[in-house]
């Protein structure tokens, strides 16, 4: 039995009357690449946002290496409105801001690229080093601990070199081609020294060749950085090629779970994607 | 190699600036408007840069600058009024309740700290707000502060709505070097043999003070924290996902900005030699906002250039608009008190409509390009990228 990196238990996210994620439970083990798929609006990104602290789930619990990092139960007005399951199961409230979650070692990318546009490729990566730097505002301003700054710069450059982006270091992030921007976002996430990488549709908008390159890239960084990868993706060829296991969401609920081969032949998955004939 | 080159350029600029002031003070009469522009411009440059740190680099649209300046100015004045002058200054409050005097430098730092402490307290609730709401809240704070400082009950400390005066100003500090008490013979003789020296020192003192402060802000912007501020400006969500604690970093930026605005306010008090809370109206914040927008949001050198241009225009070039005669045209009916502000309003509208990026845009850090293209302009914004 391999080690649990991430465990979601009964995570429910309800916006008003809409249940975006309904009672989602899943596990990601160390060293795995796990994919979360589902039709548009199935609640995949919402699930990611619950893990990373952008949203506070209405109910449920997220554990990272067996430590509870997110936990909540319906309270206040939501107590009456709550439409999910297992409403009374959790009593603790653990709510952390996204930066704390990142500090634990969970890095993420975004579905719509969120680079720091006005800054260079190098600076984008350098910012991610800020969190773990041993410094305070005075020492940084007056360059008292200049070694630390030098270390941050060196490590960022090394990271860019490994990703084959060193020649772009002084390029503004907005001026990069789309595919490279995606890779930079992943590189930036890697700069926070994560153990778990959450990728939100890394191949969105990519052509087949770029997708193929991305597949190799994800494998490569996973081995290099000893990562566990949890990703949302729509490109089925990428998902099927790369994932160890797949979870399928539809209307917020998990409808299937298994290896790529199992998922490909799962009737409910096919129904969810293609629809069911009314009178079949 | 590049780094040493940049350092040399920066020192050369600083040196040429001092030299320029020196030449000016030798050649011109000390009553020339250019010295007012240089002194007040330097002070406004510092305040504009401190506002730019918040608005341009951290993306927090705050309009509390006048409030922080007021705190700084009052803190400085209250703690530096000489003991023997207190009974005269606080004539309605029996000489006030503070019976000690701090050295000028200590009072200056204290002015910054007092503003920063206020910023921290205000920041706790206010920094949760975004964009326009933050602007309204900080603007409201500045007005409240002004009202509180004019409150009669606080009179023994703040002198109520009366003027604070007789504290050390730039003029008096330099002039005291040559006091007529026998102990200051050296400077006295110096000033007699080189009469321009006095005016030179009075002019260069605020320039150097604000230069040091701006240099510190630039170093902060260049540091890891400055990068974090810019990340917050560009994309809060992404910055947070990169492990940047939004609340903490916004607070740091807010307090730092207030600290330097406080020092700027204290320097303004030193420049004017008298202060009154009623002068720190929201119009003052708008003046500084105008400088920041004119110079370029997110550009330190832009703010410096903007400050000198604005002060030169308002104190010197456009004076005639208020005084009845402008560019040789005498029209007291149109050019009367307040017309200058109309012109400034038109200028800011034109800038916002047609020239949104201001003089510098957000560029400046690429020193080579500026050295090539803006060489002449840059000598004014004495401190630019000193990486």
XYZ file of C-alpha atoms in Angstrom:
667
model
C 0.000 0.000 0.000
C 1.560 3.217 -1.089
C 1.445 6.435 0.827
C -1.591 8.701 0.640
C -0.604 12.159 -0.517
C -4.020 13.663 -0.897
C -7.316 12.404 0.414
C -10.654 14.097 -0.130
C -13.520 12.906 2.033
C -17.114 13.882 1.265
C -16.138 17.238 -0.176
C -19.251 19.201 -1.079
C -19.289 22.709 -2.448
C -22.647 24.386 -2.609
C -23.211 27.857 -4.039
C -26.645 28.955 -2.884
C -28.863 26.185 -4.161
C -26.376 24.835 -6.689
C -24.301 21.879 -5.597
C -21.166 22.213 -7.716
C -19.266 19.370 -6.112
C -21.290 16.709 -4.413
C -19.799 14.383 -1.858
C -16.525 13.831 -3.653
C -14.120 11.374 -2.095
C -10.870 10.409 -3.700
C -7.308 9.493 -2.971
C -4.043 10.286 -4.665
C -1.059 8.127 -3.768
C 2.580 9.044 -3.794
C 4.206 8.959 -7.196
C 0.964 8.576 -9.104
C -0.471 10.619 -11.921
C -4.184 10.827 -11.282
C -6.615 12.541 -13.619
C -9.964 14.089 -12.848
C -12.165 14.221 -15.921
C -15.744 15.059 -16.679
C -17.925 17.062 -19.047
C -17.951 20.842 -18.903
C -19.394 22.197 -15.691
C -18.923 18.941 -13.835
C -17.209 20.707 -10.954
C -13.619 19.735 -11.576
C -12.076 23.165 -11.151
C -14.306 23.815 -8.150
C -12.885 20.677 -6.584
C -9.379 22.026 -7.216
C -10.309 25.345 -5.683
C -11.567 23.559 -2.587
C -8.259 21.746 -2.218
C -6.130 24.853 -2.686
C -8.092 27.063 -0.338
C -9.580 29.385 -2.948
C -13.013 28.171 -1.871
C -14.029 26.904 1.501
C -16.003 23.719 0.880
C -19.471 23.605 2.417
C -18.830 20.207 3.878
C -16.054 17.645 3.936
C -12.400 17.289 4.595
C -9.127 17.363 2.678
C -6.060 15.646 4.060
C -2.494 16.032 2.845
C -0.100 13.364 4.082
C -2.729 12.507 6.723
C -2.845 16.069 8.019
C -6.195 17.820 7.761
C -5.638 20.943 5.694
C -9.263 21.751 4.887
C -12.331 20.819 6.868
C -15.756 22.318 7.123
C -19.371 21.519 7.891
C -22.570 23.346 6.958
C -23.252 26.121 9.420
C -25.323 29.253 9.710
C -27.694 29.819 6.841
C -26.161 26.940 4.921
C -27.364 24.519 7.593
C -30.938 24.839 6.326
C -30.033 25.105 2.662
C -27.567 22.243 2.604
C -28.473 19.762 -0.122
C -25.461 17.455 0.001
C -24.797 14.332 1.975
C -23.019 13.570 5.230
C -23.899 16.980 6.612
C -23.272 16.082 10.234
C -20.155 14.008 9.783
C -17.521 16.678 10.327
C -17.235 18.948 13.300
C -13.873 20.593 12.815
C -13.386 23.752 10.815
C -9.972 24.058 9.227
C -9.662 26.897 6.796
C -6.350 27.909 5.274
C -5.539 30.597 2.760
C -4.096 29.469 -0.583
C -0.602 30.637 0.330
C -0.598 28.336 3.375
C -1.681 25.417 1.199
C 1.145 26.201 -1.206
C 3.532 26.254 1.716
C 2.489 22.711 2.597
C 3.816 21.645 -0.800
C 0.760 21.733 -3.041
C 1.353 23.822 -6.143
C -1.168 24.474 -8.855
C -1.616 25.894 -12.309
C -4.721 27.585 -13.627
C -7.186 26.719 -16.340
C -6.915 30.206 -17.801
C -3.250 31.087 -17.641
C -2.451 33.392 -14.766
C 1.097 34.511 -15.294
C 2.415 37.823 -14.018
C 2.138 39.397 -17.422
C 4.153 42.561 -16.915
C 7.120 40.630 -15.608
C 9.757 38.552 -17.298
C 9.896 34.777 -17.428
C 12.720 34.836 -14.916
C 10.845 37.097 -12.512
C 7.776 34.907 -12.739
C 9.787 31.968 -11.466
C 11.674 34.094 -8.971
C 8.447 35.205 -7.286
C 7.659 31.611 -6.417
C 10.936 31.442 -4.479
C 9.853 34.298 -2.226
C 7.750 32.102 0.024
C 10.551 29.888 1.279
C 13.261 32.539 1.408
C 14.835 33.157 4.786
C 14.558 36.912 4.951
C 12.502 39.764 6.244
C 11.643 43.069 4.691
C 14.595 44.942 6.189
C 17.213 42.343 5.365
C 15.867 42.070 1.820
C 15.733 45.835 1.278
C 19.176 46.564 2.628
C 20.666 43.417 1.087
C 21.932 42.221 4.443
C 21.380 38.620 3.512
C 22.463 38.875 -0.085
C 23.343 35.192 -0.267
C 19.668 34.326 0.030
C 18.753 36.547 -2.904
C 21.600 35.062 -4.914
C 20.406 31.566 -4.050
C 16.870 32.397 -5.199
C 18.180 33.763 -8.463
C 20.482 30.821 -9.042
C 17.815 28.231 -8.320
C 15.304 29.985 -10.570
C 17.800 30.092 -13.404
C 18.642 26.438 -12.921
C 14.978 25.570 -13.020
C 14.519 27.496 -16.255
C 17.567 25.795 -17.733
C 16.187 22.381 -16.874
C 12.884 23.277 -18.523
C 14.729 24.507 -21.589
C 13.469 28.068 -21.118
C 16.698 29.760 -20.099
C 16.969 31.563 -23.420
C 13.579 33.166 -22.761
C 14.490 34.372 -19.270
C 14.313 38.086 -20.077
C 11.255 37.829 -22.282
C 8.032 39.333 -20.945
C 5.606 36.583 -20.010
C 2.739 38.008 -22.084
C 4.829 37.910 -25.253
C 5.372 34.168 -25.138
C 3.541 31.710 -27.382
C 0.613 30.001 -25.734
C 2.237 26.609 -25.320
C 5.308 28.128 -23.678
C 3.115 30.155 -21.329
C 1.549 26.911 -20.168
C 4.948 25.422 -19.541
C 6.100 28.522 -17.730
C 3.105 28.283 -15.447
C 4.117 24.735 -14.601
C 7.742 25.814 -14.117
C 6.588 28.578 -11.803
C 4.565 26.088 -9.787
C 7.636 23.849 -9.563
C 9.652 26.728 -8.163
C 7.598 26.574 -4.957
C 9.206 23.150 -4.321
C 5.967 21.180 -4.278
C 5.413 17.526 -3.512
C 2.008 17.497 -5.134
C 1.303 19.287 -8.386
C -2.255 20.151 -9.363
C -2.619 20.865 -13.068
C -5.850 22.453 -14.232
C -6.262 21.601 -17.912
C -2.606 21.890 -18.847
C -3.319 20.978 -22.475
C -6.259 23.340 -23.008
C -5.999 25.017 -26.379
C -3.016 22.977 -27.504
C -2.668 21.222 -30.833
C -1.877 17.467 -30.963
C 1.843 18.012 -31.312
C 2.016 20.409 -28.363
C -0.099 17.970 -26.372
C 2.373 15.203 -27.101
C 5.240 17.416 -25.962
C 3.321 18.271 -22.824
C 2.785 14.582 -22.064
C 6.519 13.999 -22.138
C 7.100 17.179 -20.169
C 4.775 16.150 -17.356
C 6.417 12.720 -17.134
C 9.830 14.323 -17.114
C 9.122 16.829 -14.331
C 7.374 14.170 -12.299
C 10.524 12.036 -12.313
C 12.914 14.935 -11.890
C 11.106 16.506 -8.970
C 9.778 13.314 -7.432
C 6.233 14.582 -7.742
C 2.743 13.318 -7.414
C 0.485 14.782 -10.088
C -3.236 15.361 -9.896
C -4.673 16.876 -13.040
C -7.852 17.979 -14.712
C -7.821 17.385 -18.427
C -10.105 17.185 -21.424
C -7.670 15.771 -23.982
C -8.492 12.087 -23.700
C -5.376 10.910 -25.505
C -3.227 12.756 -22.967
C -5.284 11.462 -20.046
C -5.316 7.879 -21.244
C -1.594 7.870 -21.994
C -0.341 9.402 -18.829
C -2.685 8.597 -15.941
C -2.341 5.769 -13.511
C -5.905 6.219 -12.356
C -8.852 8.318 -13.415
C -11.779 9.768 -11.518
C -14.814 10.853 -13.516
C -17.137 13.614 -12.330
C -20.536 14.473 -13.706
C -22.772 17.162 -12.225
C -20.511 17.283 -9.194
C -20.783 13.604 -8.436
C -18.171 10.973 -8.950
C -19.559 8.505 -11.459
C -16.576 6.288 -12.107
C -13.079 5.499 -10.940
C -10.426 3.186 -12.293
C -7.555 2.607 -14.668
C -7.652 4.225 -18.106
C -8.720 0.947 -19.702
C -11.589 0.516 -17.245
C -12.775 4.082 -17.736
C -12.745 3.761 -21.529
C -15.221 0.907 -21.300
C -17.360 2.249 -18.494
C -20.949 2.664 -19.653
C -21.841 5.518 -17.288
C -18.807 7.502 -18.447
C -19.778 7.048 -22.063
C -23.317 8.095 -21.198
C -22.099 11.183 -19.376
C -19.990 12.308 -22.295
C -22.232 11.316 -25.177
C -25.638 11.517 -23.521
C -28.252 8.801 -23.187
C -30.959 8.285 -25.763
C -34.292 9.294 -24.256
C -36.191 6.129 -25.041
C -33.387 3.632 -25.217
C 30.526 44.457 -15.243
C 27.071 45.675 -16.088
C 26.381 46.192 -12.431
C 29.437 48.347 -11.848
C 28.504 50.338 -14.921
C 25.056 50.999 -13.503
C 26.500 52.019 -10.158
C 28.864 54.408 -11.915
C 25.987 55.902 -13.904
C 23.959 56.366 -10.731
C 26.787 58.027 -8.879
C 27.508 60.198 -11.870
C 23.872 61.284 -11.941
C 23.851 62.005 -8.238
C 27.063 63.940 -8.516
C 25.887 65.968 -11.498
C 22.688 66.779 -9.651
C 24.584 68.116 -6.656
C 26.851 69.999 -8.999
C 23.861 71.487 -10.801
C 22.376 72.722 -7.526
C 25.764 74.096 -6.571
C 26.079 76.016 -9.822
C 22.539 77.299 -9.503
C 23.118 78.548 -5.991
C 26.302 80.290 -7.030
C 24.799 81.979 -10.062
C 21.251 82.754 -8.997
C 19.879 84.867 -6.219
C 18.586 82.876 -3.266
C 15.114 84.289 -3.842
C 14.880 82.592 -7.250
C 11.817 80.388 -7.697
C 13.984 77.527 -8.865
C 15.088 76.815 -5.304
C 11.509 76.580 -4.119
C 10.832 74.156 -6.964
C 13.870 72.068 -6.120
C 13.065 71.853 -2.413
C 9.347 71.331 -2.632
C 9.741 69.149 -5.711
C 12.099 66.838 -3.837
C 9.628 66.527 -0.972
C 6.708 65.886 -3.303
C 8.826 63.389 -5.218
C 9.268 61.351 -2.049
C 5.563 61.480 -1.253
C 4.625 60.628 -4.832
C 7.015 57.679 -4.855
C 5.565 56.457 -1.575
C 2.088 56.682 -3.101
C 3.342 54.935 -6.215
C 4.669 52.087 -4.104
C 1.103 51.459 -3.018
C -0.893 52.403 -6.110
C 1.547 51.542 -8.844
C 3.516 48.626 -7.480
C 1.103 46.865 -5.159
C -2.067 47.783 -7.026
C -3.826 49.129 -3.947
C -5.705 52.261 -4.866
C -5.384 54.289 -1.689
C -6.117 57.966 -1.217
C -4.963 58.361 2.363
C -1.664 60.049 1.628
C -2.607 63.477 2.996
C -3.647 61.844 6.273
C -0.306 60.104 6.680
C 1.535 63.289 5.764
C -0.433 65.128 8.401
C 0.477 62.586 11.048
C 4.120 62.818 10.040
C 4.155 66.592 9.945
C 2.475 66.921 13.332
C 4.618 64.264 14.981
C 7.713 66.058 13.785
C 6.508 69.492 14.788
C 5.162 68.485 18.202
C 8.400 66.850 19.260
C 10.798 69.456 17.914
C 9.322 72.768 19.016
C 12.027 74.166 21.327
C 11.116 74.196 25.003
C 11.451 77.958 25.336
C 9.084 78.461 22.382
C 6.368 76.133 23.638
C 4.627 78.697 25.775
C 4.372 80.949 22.751
C 3.310 78.223 20.296
C 0.805 76.608 22.634
C -0.419 79.969 23.888
C -4.007 78.785 24.276
C -3.012 75.581 26.025
C -0.536 76.750 28.667
C 2.465 75.556 26.754
C 1.101 72.102 25.983
C 1.785 68.924 27.922
C 4.942 67.749 26.193
C 7.992 69.103 27.923
C 10.879 67.661 26.006
C 12.419 68.105 22.582
C 13.792 65.410 20.306
C 16.668 65.778 17.853
C 15.542 66.474 14.285
C 16.603 63.109 12.866
C 14.903 61.174 15.660
C 11.746 63.203 15.187
C 11.831 62.544 11.441
C 12.030 58.788 11.948
C 9.380 59.010 14.626
C 7.147 60.895 12.179
C 7.436 57.989 9.753
C 6.835 55.425 12.475
C 3.764 57.240 13.773
C 2.269 57.270 10.276
C 3.130 53.587 9.856
C 1.472 52.675 13.159
C -1.687 54.503 12.111
C -1.501 52.761 8.742
C -1.292 49.413 10.474
C -4.362 50.098 12.598
C -6.349 51.383 9.633
C -5.046 48.632 7.390
C -6.482 45.875 9.556
C -10.073 46.551 8.506
C -9.509 48.549 5.331
C -7.122 46.320 3.385
C -9.822 43.706 3.006
C -11.454 46.090 0.575
C -10.602 46.293 -3.073
C -10.102 49.052 -5.643
C -12.651 51.884 -5.337
C -13.828 50.811 -1.917
C -10.316 50.977 -0.557
C -9.925 54.431 -2.086
C -13.098 55.680 -0.430
C -12.199 54.189 2.939
C -8.681 55.655 2.962
C -9.964 59.017 1.786
C -12.428 58.979 4.653
C -9.653 58.124 7.061
C -7.578 61.088 5.913
C -10.497 63.431 6.515
C -11.156 61.956 9.952
C -7.511 62.322 10.932
C -7.602 65.961 9.896
C -10.690 66.558 11.991
C -9.177 64.790 14.995
C -5.993 66.823 14.858
C -8.043 70.006 14.856
C -10.077 68.856 17.825
C -9.737 71.332 20.673
C -9.635 68.687 23.406
C -6.356 67.411 21.964
C -5.052 70.953 21.965
C -2.372 70.442 24.619
C -0.704 68.044 22.185
C -1.742 69.184 18.715
C -2.417 72.838 19.451
C -5.953 72.324 18.145
C -6.723 74.167 14.978
C -3.953 76.679 15.646
C -0.733 76.778 13.774
C 2.351 74.903 14.919
C 5.502 76.920 14.355
C 9.034 77.692 15.484
C 10.178 74.084 15.086
C 13.452 73.530 13.193
C 12.966 74.080 9.463
C 15.462 73.572 6.659
C 16.203 77.281 6.778
C 16.654 77.463 10.515
C 18.760 74.296 10.728
C 21.280 75.666 8.259
C 21.115 79.184 9.593
C 21.683 77.898 13.118
C 24.986 76.474 11.941
C 26.212 80.058 11.894
C 24.468 81.204 15.052
C 25.690 84.372 16.586
C 26.765 82.936 19.903
C 30.463 82.546 19.421
C 30.365 78.754 19.195
C 29.689 78.607 15.491
C 32.542 80.682 14.169
C 33.565 78.143 11.548
C 30.299 78.183 9.612
C 29.852 81.848 10.248
C 33.133 82.635 8.572
C 32.347 80.135 5.823
C 29.011 81.742 5.069
C 30.584 85.169 5.018
C 33.318 84.134 2.606
C 30.948 82.080 0.414
C 27.494 83.658 0.673
C 25.928 81.176 -1.752
C 26.817 78.270 0.512
C 23.927 78.876 2.882
C 21.337 78.698 0.143
C 23.075 75.686 -1.381
C 22.881 73.771 1.892
C 19.259 74.756 2.451
C 18.403 73.469 -1.025
C 20.489 70.332 -1.006
C 19.342 69.145 2.421
C 15.770 68.212 1.441
C 16.990 66.836 -1.882
C 19.451 64.513 -0.180
C 16.991 63.507 2.525
C 14.296 62.593 0.071
C 16.913 61.029 -2.217
C 17.933 58.652 0.551
C 14.299 57.778 1.263
C 13.520 57.205 -2.427
C 16.639 55.062 -2.726
C 15.354 52.897 0.121
C 11.980 52.544 -1.599
C 13.705 51.612 -4.851
C 15.777 49.013 -3.022
C 12.595 47.613 -1.518
C 10.945 47.456 -4.934
C 13.987 45.685 -6.336
C 14.012 43.167 -3.516
C 12.095 39.969 -3.190
C 9.321 41.829 -1.404
C 8.996 44.312 -4.243
C 8.564 41.425 -6.631
C 5.889 40.006 -4.364
C 4.096 43.396 -4.398
C 4.181 43.455 -8.184
C 2.885 39.906 -8.295
C -0.076 40.970 -6.150
C -0.700 43.873 -8.518
C -0.596 41.653 -11.588
C -2.749 38.823 -10.284
C -3.839 38.359 -6.688
C -5.072 34.823 -7.189
C -1.866 33.673 -8.818
C 0.249 35.514 -6.254
C -1.568 33.706 -3.479
C -1.083 30.391 -5.253
C 2.646 31.173 -5.327
C 2.623 31.285 -1.556
C 2.453 35.038 -1.084
C 0.414 35.912 1.966
C -1.848 38.646 0.595
C -2.885 40.194 3.892
C 0.668 40.406 5.195
C 2.224 41.773 2.053
C -0.503 44.333 1.483
C -0.027 45.478 5.046
C 3.730 45.763 4.562
C 3.266 47.859 1.466
C 0.626 50.019 3.140
C 2.751 50.671 6.218
C 5.919 51.325 4.227
C 4.066 53.764 2.032
C 2.654 55.494 5.100
C 6.090 55.562 6.744
C 7.601 57.492 3.864
C 4.526 59.664 3.438
C 4.952 60.525 7.122
C 8.582 61.471 6.587
C 7.502 63.432 3.517
C 4.916 65.252 5.614
C 7.553 66.062 8.222
C 9.815 67.393 5.497
C 6.977 69.498 4.163
C 6.637 70.942 7.653
C 10.371 71.641 7.669
C 10.048 73.330 4.307
C 7.092 75.502 5.259
C 8.281 76.227 8.802
C 4.667 76.343 9.959
C 1.902 73.785 9.680
C -1.785 73.666 10.216
C -3.959 70.574 9.947
C -6.435 72.390 7.717
C -3.827 72.433 4.921
C -3.808 68.651 4.594
C -7.055 68.441 2.669
C -7.943 65.711 0.243
C -6.916 68.163 -2.467
C -3.360 67.481 -1.368
C -3.828 63.779 -2.004
C -5.162 64.601 -5.459
C -2.117 66.744 -6.161
C 0.059 63.753 -5.414
C -2.187 61.441 -7.378
C -1.838 63.841 -10.295
C 1.931 63.625 -10.014
C 1.829 59.838 -9.901
C -0.484 59.582 -12.904
C 1.412 62.241 -14.810
C 4.749 60.553 -14.156
C 3.472 57.086 -14.871
C 1.853 54.625 -12.503
C 4.489 52.108 -11.551
C 7.497 54.256 -12.359
C 9.686 55.745 -9.630
C 11.598 57.982 -11.998
C 8.272 59.028 -13.502
C 7.021 60.140 -10.099
C 10.199 62.135 -9.505
C 9.970 63.881 -12.856
C 6.255 64.425 -12.364
C 6.817 65.956 -8.937
C 9.336 68.507 -10.175
C 7.224 69.339 -13.213
C 4.086 69.715 -11.157
C 5.714 71.882 -8.517
C 7.435 73.994 -11.149
C 4.123 74.501 -12.917
C 2.044 75.218 -9.844
C 4.564 77.318 -7.924
C 6.255 79.079 -10.758
C 5.240 78.780 -14.398
C 1.489 78.935 -13.946
C 1.487 81.379 -11.037
C 0.297 84.038 -13.419
C -2.948 82.193 -13.974
C -3.940 83.074 -10.444
C -2.360 86.504 -10.400
C -4.053 88.078 -13.377
C -1.177 87.986 -15.841
C -0.024 84.980 -17.812
C 2.398 84.830 -20.746
C 2.164 88.553 -21.033
C -1.606 88.490 -21.376
C -3.281 90.515 -18.706
C -6.845 89.406 -18.072
C -7.723 89.777 -14.412
C -11.282 88.724 -15.199
C -10.236 85.207 -16.228
C -6.877 84.757 -14.549
C -8.062 85.051 -11.022
C -7.632 83.005 -7.900
C -8.250 79.308 -8.541
C -7.846 79.384 -12.304
C -4.646 77.389 -11.935
C -6.667 74.499 -10.558
C -8.946 74.632 -13.574
C -5.900 74.276 -15.792
C -4.652 71.355 -13.733
C -8.015 69.649 -13.971
C -7.909 70.005 -17.742
C -4.350 68.655 -17.772
C -5.264 65.586 -15.763
C -8.266 64.949 -17.996
C -6.091 65.181 -21.090
C -3.488 62.878 -19.541
C -6.094 60.292 -18.642
C -7.755 60.484 -22.050
C -4.829 60.672 -24.416
C -1.711 59.822 -22.517
C -2.795 57.228 -20.071
C 0.671 55.919 -19.382
C 2.030 59.265 -18.275
C 5.553 60.396 -18.940
C 7.322 57.167 -18.205
C 4.597 54.546 -18.328
C 5.820 51.763 -16.094
C 9.260 51.711 -17.664
C 12.486 52.733 -16.042
C 14.236 49.676 -14.821
C 15.878 49.117 -18.168
C 18.609 51.589 -17.458
C 20.325 51.233 -20.829
C 17.232 52.236 -22.749
C 16.547 55.182 -20.475
C 20.172 56.194 -20.584
C 19.812 56.339 -24.332
C 16.403 57.888 -24.668
C 15.692 59.839 -21.530
C 19.128 60.866 -20.487
C 18.249 64.497 -20.096
C 15.065 63.816 -18.185
C 16.609 61.358 -15.866
C 18.986 63.698 -14.167
C 15.952 65.114 -12.414
C 14.766 61.841 -10.957
C 18.025 61.410 -9.225
C 17.434 57.926 -7.977
C 16.623 55.367 -10.570
C 17.303 51.676 -10.713
C 20.302 51.083 -8.545
C 20.402 47.366 -8.883
